[in-house]
Short mmCIF file of C-alpha atoms and ligand atoms in Angstrom, two decimals:
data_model
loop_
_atom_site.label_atom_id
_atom_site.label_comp_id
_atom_site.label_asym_id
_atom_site.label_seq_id
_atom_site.Cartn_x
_atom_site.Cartn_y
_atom_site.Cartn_z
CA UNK A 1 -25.24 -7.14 29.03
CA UNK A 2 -22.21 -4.27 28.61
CA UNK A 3 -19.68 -5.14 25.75
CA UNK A 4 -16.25 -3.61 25.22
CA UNK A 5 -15.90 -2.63 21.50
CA UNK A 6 -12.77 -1.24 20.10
CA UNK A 7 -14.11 1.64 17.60
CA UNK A 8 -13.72 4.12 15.25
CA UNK A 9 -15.37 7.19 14.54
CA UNK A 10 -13.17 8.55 11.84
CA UNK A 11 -10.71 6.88 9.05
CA UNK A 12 -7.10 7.83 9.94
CA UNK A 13 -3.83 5.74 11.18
CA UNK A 14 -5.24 2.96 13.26
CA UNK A 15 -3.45 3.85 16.72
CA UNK A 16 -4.67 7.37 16.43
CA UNK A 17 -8.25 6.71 15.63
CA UNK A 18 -9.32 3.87 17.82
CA UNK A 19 -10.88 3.66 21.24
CA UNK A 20 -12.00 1.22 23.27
CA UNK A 21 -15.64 1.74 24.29
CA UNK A 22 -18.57 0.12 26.16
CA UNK A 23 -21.51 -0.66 24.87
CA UNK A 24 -25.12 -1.87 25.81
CA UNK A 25 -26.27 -5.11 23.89
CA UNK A 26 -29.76 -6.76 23.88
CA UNK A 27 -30.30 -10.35 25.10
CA UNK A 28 -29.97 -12.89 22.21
CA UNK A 29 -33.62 -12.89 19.97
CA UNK A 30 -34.91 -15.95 18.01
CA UNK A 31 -32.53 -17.16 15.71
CA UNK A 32 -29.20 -15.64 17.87
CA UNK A 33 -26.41 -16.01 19.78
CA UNK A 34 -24.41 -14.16 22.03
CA UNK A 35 -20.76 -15.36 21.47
CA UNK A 36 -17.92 -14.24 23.48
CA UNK A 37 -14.98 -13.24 21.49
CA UNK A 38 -11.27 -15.04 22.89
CA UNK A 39 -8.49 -13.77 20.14
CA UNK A 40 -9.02 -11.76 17.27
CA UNK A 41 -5.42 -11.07 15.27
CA UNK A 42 -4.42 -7.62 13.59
CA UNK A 43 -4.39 -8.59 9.71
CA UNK A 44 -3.46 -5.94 6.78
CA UNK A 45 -6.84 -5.73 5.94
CA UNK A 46 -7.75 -4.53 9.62
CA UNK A 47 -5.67 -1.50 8.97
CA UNK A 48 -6.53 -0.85 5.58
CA UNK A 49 -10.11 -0.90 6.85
CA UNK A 50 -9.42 1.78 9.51
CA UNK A 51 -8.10 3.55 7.47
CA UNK A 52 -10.50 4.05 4.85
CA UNK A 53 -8.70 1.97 2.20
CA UNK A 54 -10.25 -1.29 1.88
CA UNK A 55 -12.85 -3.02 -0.28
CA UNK A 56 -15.37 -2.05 2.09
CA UNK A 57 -15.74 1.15 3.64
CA UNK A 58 -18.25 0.49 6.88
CA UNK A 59 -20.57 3.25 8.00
CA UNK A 60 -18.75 5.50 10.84
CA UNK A 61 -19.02 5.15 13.98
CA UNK A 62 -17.92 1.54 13.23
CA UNK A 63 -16.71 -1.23 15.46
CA UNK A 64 -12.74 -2.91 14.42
CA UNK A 65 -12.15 -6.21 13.42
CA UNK A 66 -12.03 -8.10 10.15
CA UNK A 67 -11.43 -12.02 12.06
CA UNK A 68 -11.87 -13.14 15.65
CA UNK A 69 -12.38 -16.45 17.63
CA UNK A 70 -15.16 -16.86 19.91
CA UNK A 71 -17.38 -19.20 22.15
CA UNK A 72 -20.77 -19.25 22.24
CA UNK A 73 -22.16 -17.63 25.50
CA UNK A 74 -26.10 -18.16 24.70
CA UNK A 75 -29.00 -18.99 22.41
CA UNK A 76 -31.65 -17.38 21.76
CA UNK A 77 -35.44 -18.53 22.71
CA UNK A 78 -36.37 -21.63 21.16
CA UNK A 79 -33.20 -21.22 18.90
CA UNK A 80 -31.11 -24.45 17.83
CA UNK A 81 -27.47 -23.73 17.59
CA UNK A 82 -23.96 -24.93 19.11
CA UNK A 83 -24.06 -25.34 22.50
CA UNK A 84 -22.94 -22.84 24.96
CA UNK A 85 -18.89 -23.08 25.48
CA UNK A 86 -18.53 -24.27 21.54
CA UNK A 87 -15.71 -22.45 20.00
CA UNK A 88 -16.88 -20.72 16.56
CA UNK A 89 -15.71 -18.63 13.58
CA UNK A 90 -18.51 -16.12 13.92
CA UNK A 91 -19.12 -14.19 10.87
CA UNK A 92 -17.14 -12.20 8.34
CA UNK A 93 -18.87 -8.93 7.89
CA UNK A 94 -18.74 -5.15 7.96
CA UNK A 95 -16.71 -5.07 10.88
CA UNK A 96 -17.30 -5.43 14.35
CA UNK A 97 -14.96 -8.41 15.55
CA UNK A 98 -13.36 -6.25 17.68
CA UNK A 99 -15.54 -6.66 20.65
CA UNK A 100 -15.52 -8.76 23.75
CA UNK A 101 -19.29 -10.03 22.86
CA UNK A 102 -21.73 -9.84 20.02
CA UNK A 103 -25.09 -10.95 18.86
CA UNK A 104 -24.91 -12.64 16.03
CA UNK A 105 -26.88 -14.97 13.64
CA UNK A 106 -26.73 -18.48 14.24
CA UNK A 107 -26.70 -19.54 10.52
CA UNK A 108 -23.81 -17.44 10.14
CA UNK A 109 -21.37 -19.45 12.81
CA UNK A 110 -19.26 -22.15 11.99
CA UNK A 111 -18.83 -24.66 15.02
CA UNK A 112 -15.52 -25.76 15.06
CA UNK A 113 -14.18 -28.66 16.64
CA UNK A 114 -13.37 -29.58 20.42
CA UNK A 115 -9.71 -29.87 20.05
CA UNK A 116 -8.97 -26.66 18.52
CA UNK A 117 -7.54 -24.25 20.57
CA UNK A 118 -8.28 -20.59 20.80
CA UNK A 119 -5.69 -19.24 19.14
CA UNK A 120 -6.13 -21.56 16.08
CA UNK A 121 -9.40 -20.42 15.96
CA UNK A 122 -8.62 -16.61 15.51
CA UNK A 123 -6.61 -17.30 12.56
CA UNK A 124 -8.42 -20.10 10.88
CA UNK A 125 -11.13 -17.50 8.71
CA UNK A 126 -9.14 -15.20 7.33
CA UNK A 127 -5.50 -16.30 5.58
CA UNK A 128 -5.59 -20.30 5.93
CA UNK A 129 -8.90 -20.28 3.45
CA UNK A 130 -7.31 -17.78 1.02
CA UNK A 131 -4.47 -20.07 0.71
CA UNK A 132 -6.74 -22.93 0.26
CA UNK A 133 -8.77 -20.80 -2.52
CA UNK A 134 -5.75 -19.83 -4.12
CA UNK A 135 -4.66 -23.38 -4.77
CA UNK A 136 -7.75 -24.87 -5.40
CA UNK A 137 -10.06 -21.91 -7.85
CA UNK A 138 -7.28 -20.78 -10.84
CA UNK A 139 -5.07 -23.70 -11.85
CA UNK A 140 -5.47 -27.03 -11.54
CA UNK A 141 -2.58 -28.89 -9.54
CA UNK A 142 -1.69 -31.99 -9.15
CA UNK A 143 1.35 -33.61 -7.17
CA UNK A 144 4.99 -32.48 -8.29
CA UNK A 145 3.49 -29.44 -10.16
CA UNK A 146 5.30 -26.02 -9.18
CA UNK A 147 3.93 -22.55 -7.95
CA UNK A 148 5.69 -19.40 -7.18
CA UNK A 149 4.62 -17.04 -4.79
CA UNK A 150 5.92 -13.61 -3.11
CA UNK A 151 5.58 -12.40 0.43
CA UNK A 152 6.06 -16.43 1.12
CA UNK A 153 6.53 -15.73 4.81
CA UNK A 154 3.45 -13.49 4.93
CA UNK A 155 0.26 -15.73 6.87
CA UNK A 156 -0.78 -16.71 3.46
CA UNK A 157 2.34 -17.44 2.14
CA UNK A 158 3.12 -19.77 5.03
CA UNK A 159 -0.47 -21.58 4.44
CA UNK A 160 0.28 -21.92 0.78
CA UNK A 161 3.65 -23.84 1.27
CA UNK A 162 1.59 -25.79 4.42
CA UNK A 163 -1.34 -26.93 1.95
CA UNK A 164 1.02 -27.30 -1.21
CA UNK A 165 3.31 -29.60 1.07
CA UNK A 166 0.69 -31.43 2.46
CA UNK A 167 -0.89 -32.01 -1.19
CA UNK A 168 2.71 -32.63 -3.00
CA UNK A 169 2.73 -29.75 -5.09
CA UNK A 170 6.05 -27.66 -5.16
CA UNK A 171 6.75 -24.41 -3.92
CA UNK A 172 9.33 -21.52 -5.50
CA UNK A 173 9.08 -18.78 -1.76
CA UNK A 174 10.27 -15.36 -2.78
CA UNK A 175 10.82 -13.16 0.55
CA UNK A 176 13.52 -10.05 0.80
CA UNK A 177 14.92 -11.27 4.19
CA UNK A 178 18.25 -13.07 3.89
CA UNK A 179 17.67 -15.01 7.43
CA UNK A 180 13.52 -16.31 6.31
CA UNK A 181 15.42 -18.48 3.69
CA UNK A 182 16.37 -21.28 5.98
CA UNK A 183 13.26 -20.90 8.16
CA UNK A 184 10.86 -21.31 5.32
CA UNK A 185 12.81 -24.41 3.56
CA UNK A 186 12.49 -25.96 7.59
CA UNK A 187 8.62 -25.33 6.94
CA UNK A 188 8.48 -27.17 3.67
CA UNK A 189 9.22 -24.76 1.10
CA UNK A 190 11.28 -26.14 -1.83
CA UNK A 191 12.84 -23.27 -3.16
CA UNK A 192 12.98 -20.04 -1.28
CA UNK A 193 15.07 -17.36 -2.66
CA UNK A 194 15.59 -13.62 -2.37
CA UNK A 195 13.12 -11.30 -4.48
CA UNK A 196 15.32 -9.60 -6.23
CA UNK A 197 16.21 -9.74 -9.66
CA UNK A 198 18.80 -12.90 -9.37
CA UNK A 199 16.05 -14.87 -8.78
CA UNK A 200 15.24 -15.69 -12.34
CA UNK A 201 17.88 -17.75 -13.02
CA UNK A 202 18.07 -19.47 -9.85
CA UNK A 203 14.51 -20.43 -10.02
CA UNK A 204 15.96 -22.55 -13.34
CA UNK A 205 18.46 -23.88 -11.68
CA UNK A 206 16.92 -25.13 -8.48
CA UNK A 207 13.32 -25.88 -9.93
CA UNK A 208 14.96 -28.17 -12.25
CA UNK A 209 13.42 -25.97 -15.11
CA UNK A 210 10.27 -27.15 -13.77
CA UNK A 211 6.97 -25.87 -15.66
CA UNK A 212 5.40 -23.19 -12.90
CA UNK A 213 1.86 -23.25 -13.82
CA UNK A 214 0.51 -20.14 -11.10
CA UNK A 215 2.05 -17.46 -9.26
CA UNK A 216 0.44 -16.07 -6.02
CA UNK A 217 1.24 -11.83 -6.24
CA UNK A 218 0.74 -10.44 -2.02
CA UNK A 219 2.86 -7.28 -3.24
CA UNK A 220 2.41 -5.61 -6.30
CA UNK A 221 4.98 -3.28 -7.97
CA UNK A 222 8.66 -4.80 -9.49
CA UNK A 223 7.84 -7.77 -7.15
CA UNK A 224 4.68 -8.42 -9.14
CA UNK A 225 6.25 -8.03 -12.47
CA UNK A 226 9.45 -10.31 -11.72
CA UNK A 227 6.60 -12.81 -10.69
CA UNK A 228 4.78 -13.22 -13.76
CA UNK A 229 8.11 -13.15 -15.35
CA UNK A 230 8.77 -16.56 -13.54
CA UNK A 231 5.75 -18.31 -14.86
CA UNK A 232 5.31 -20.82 -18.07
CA UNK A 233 4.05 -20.31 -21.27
CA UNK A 234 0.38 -20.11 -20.28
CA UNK A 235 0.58 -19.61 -16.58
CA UNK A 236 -1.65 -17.67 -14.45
CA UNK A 237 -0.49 -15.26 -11.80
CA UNK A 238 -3.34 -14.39 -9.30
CA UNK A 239 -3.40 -11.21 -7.46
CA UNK A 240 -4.68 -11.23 -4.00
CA UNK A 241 -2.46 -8.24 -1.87
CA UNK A 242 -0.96 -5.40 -2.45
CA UNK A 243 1.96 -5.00 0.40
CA UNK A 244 3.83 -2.51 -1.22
CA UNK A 245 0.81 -0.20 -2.54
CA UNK A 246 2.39 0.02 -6.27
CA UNK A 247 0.84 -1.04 -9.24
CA UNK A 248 1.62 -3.74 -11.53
CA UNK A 249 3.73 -3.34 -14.70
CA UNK A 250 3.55 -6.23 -16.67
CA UNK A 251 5.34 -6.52 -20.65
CA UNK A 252 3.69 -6.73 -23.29
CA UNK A 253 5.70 -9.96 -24.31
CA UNK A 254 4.25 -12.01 -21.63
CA UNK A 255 0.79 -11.31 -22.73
CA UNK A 256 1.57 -11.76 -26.20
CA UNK A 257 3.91 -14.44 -26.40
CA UNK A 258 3.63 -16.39 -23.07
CA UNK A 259 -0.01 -15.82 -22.61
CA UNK A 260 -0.14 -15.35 -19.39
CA UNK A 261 -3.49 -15.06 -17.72
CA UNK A 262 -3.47 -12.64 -14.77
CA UNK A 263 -6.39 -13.01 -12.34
CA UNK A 264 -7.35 -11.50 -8.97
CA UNK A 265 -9.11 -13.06 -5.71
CA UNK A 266 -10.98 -11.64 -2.61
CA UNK A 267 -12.13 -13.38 -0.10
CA UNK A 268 -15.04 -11.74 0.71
CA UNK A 269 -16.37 -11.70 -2.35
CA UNK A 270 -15.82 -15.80 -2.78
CA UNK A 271 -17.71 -15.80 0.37
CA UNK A 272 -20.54 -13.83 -0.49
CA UNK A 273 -20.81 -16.13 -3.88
CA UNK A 274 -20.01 -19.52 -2.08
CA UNK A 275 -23.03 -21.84 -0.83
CA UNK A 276 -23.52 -22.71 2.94
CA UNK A 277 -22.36 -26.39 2.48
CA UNK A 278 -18.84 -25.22 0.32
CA UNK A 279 -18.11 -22.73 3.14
CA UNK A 280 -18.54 -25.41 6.09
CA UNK A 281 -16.77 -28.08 3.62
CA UNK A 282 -13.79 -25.77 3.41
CA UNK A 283 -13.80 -24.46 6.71
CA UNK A 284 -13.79 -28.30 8.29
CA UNK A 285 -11.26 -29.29 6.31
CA UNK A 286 -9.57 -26.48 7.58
CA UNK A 287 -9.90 -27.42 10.84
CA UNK A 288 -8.67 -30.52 10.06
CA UNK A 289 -5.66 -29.29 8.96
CA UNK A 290 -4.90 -26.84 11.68
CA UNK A 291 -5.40 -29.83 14.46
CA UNK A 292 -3.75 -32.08 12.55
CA UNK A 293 -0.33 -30.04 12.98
CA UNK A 294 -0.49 -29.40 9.20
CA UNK A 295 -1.38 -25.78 9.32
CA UNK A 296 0.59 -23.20 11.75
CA UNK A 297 0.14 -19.81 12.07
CA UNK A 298 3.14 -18.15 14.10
CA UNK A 299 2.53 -15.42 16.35
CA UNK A 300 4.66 -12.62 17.07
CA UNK A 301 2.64 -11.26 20.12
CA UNK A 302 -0.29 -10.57 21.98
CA UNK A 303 -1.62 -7.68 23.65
CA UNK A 304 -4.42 -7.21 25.71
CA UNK A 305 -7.59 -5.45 23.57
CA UNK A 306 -6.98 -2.40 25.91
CA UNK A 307 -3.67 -2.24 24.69
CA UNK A 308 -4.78 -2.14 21.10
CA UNK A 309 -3.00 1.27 19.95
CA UNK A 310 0.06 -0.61 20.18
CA UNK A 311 -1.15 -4.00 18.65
CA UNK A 312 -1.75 -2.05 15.45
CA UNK A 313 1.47 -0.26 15.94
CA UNK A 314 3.38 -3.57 16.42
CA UNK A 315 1.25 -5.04 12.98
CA UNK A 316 1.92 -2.22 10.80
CA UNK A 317 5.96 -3.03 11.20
CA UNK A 318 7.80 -4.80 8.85
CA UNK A 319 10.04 -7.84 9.99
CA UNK A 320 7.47 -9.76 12.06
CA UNK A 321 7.98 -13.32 12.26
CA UNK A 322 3.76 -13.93 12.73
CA UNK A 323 0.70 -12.83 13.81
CA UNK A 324 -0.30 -9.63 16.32
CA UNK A 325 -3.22 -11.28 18.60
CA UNK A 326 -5.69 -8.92 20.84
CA UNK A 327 -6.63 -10.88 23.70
CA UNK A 328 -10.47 -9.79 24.71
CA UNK A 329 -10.26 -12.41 27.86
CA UNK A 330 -10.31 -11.09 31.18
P1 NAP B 401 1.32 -10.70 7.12
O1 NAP B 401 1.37 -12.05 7.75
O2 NAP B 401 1.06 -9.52 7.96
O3 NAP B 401 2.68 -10.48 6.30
C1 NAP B 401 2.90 -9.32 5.55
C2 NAP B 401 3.89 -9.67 4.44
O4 NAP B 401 4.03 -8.57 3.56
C3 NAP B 401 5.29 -10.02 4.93
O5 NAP B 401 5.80 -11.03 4.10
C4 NAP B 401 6.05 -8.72 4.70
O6 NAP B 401 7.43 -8.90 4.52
C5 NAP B 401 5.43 -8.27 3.39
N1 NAP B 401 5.55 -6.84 3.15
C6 NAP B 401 5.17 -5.83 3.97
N2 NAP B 401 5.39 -4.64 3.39
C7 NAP B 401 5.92 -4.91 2.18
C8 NAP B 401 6.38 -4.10 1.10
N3 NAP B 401 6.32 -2.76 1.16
N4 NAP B 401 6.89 -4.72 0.01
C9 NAP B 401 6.96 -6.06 -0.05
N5 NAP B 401 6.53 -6.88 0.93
C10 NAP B 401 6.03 -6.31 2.03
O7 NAP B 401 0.25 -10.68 5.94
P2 NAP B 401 -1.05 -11.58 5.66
O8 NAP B 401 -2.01 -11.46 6.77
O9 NAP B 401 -0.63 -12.91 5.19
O10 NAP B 401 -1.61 -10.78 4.40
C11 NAP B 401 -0.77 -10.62 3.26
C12 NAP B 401 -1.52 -9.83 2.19
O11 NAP B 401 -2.59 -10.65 1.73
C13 NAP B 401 -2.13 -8.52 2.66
O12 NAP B 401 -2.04 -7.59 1.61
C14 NAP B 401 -3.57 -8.89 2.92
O13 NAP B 401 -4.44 -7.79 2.84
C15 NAP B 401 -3.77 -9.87 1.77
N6 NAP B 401 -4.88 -10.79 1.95
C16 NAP B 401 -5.80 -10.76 0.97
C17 NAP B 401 -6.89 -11.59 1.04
C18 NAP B 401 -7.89 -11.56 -0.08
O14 NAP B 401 -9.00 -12.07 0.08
N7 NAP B 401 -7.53 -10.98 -1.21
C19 NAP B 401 -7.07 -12.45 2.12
C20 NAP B 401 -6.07 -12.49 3.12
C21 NAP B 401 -4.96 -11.65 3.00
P3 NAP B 401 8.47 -8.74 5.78
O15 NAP B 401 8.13 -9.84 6.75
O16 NAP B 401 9.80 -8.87 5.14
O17 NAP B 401 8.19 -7.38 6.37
#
């Protein structure tokens, strides 16, 4: 069986450094499957990986690809699993989604349900379960309460106003596009406002003076630090990307006198820690969600996986309006 892997033998910028490659694999052993990989998208953490500046740094050469959906194409001998044709999230590991089939373990898939489609299924792992981790591990929310976030129209922003809408909570969208503003209040989100330093007293005014109990930091830097700025006495703001690469400042005032608790959150790590059964739990209620209409992922394009230099090119611009896909389907 030949796959076609999309890999890198050195860290550098993403279209430089990546080729697409074939590859023998082994028929599926005892306790495998072979899945066949339909959409995989191009997330920040993809590049960051390439390029040698992510939480994990895989041994080189190393195969692309942080998320993908797939089907299952066989089991192993004598192996209970899905049944060929099932779509699955396949595992989150080193790597190695990139690729047009795998072996992997069938513990590690998640069966998903008939009615998703495929490209639902590329995007389900990755930004709808931070989203859902953000809202559900730091602060405890219940209906009318109010979060702030940055980078709202980012993937994760747009699942955190999708879940907070669907659960009642309230949502103050930061972005530093003029024309997202109307877009993201048409997607549910209550307030959305330039990031800039106006924003401050606007968020009073159109929150109502609301208590904001978390804020959700994608971008570091003055972005970060206007952010916790926005939060109640006692509020926690929860780090989880780093858009703009610059560190946070934050006063000493808001320690001191608004104690505010500042927190930090990667995925991989909460799935590393989190049992079987919370993983599925989440990850079906996920599902749920996305079939339900509830949670949308917009994409801006997709390329075939040959094409793949200029996927990453297309993903590493700013001023996308969704998701870059790589399509490994003939
Ligand atoms: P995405 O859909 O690709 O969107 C990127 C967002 O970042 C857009 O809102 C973009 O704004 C904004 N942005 C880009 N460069 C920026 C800069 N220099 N300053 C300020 N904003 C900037 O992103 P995503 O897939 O949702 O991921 C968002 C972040 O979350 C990434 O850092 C990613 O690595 C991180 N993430 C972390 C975890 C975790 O476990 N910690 C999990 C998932 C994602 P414009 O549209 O205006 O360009």
């Amino acid at each position: 069986m030949i796959t076609e892997q999309i890999i890198f033998s050195e860290f550098g910028p993403p279209e430089d450094v990546l080729r697409l490659e074939s590859a023998d694999l082994p028929a599926p052993g005892f306790g495998e499957a072979l899945i066949r990989t339909e959409l995989a998208p191009v997330n920040p953490a993809d590049l960051n990986f390439i390029e040698g500046k992510y939480g994990i740094r895989p041994e080189l050469p190393a195969v692309a690809g942080l998320e993908a959906g797939a089907v299952v194409e066989a089991l192993g001998p004598a192996t209970d699993g899905p049944a060929p044709e099932t779509r699955v999230l396949p595992p989150m590991t080193q790597g190695g989604a990139w690729a047009t089939r795998r072996i992997v373990k069938v513990e590690d898939l998640v069966p998903l349900p008939r009615e998703i489609t495929a490209e639902q299924a590329a995007t389900l792992r990755v930004n709808p379960s931070t989203a859902f981790r953000l809202l559900e591990d730091f602060v405890t929310l219940k209906p009318g309460d109010w979060l702030v976030q940055n980078a709202a129209n980012s993937a994760v922003g747009r699942h955190v106003i999708q879940i907070a809408k669907h659960r009642g909570l309230q949502t103050i969208n930061l972005v530093r596009r003029a024309d997202l503003i109307e877009q993201l209040k048409a997607e549910g989100g209550d307030v959305v406002l330039l990031d800039d330093d106006a924003a401050k007293e606007k968020v009073k005014t159109e929150s109502g003076g609301g208590v904001i109990k978390l804020g959700l930091n994608c971008v570091g830097g003055e972005s970060a630090t206007r952010l916790a700025g926005l939060l109640s006495q006692g509020g926690t703001m929860v780090t989880y990307g780093a858009m703009s690469r610059k560190a946070i400042v934050i006063p000493n005032a808001l320690l001191i006198f608004k104690e505010i608790k500042f927190a930090g959150f990667w995925l991989t790590r909460w799935l590393k820690q989190s049992s079987h059964e919370t993983r599925r739990a989440m990850f079906a209620e996920l599902a749920g969600l996305a079939i339900g209409g509830v949670l949308k992922t917009p994409i801006d394009v997709v390329y075939p996986a040959s094409d793949v230099a200029k996927a990453v090119l297309r993903a590493s611009e700013n001023n996308r309006d969704g998701k870059v896909l790589l399509d490994f389907r003939k």
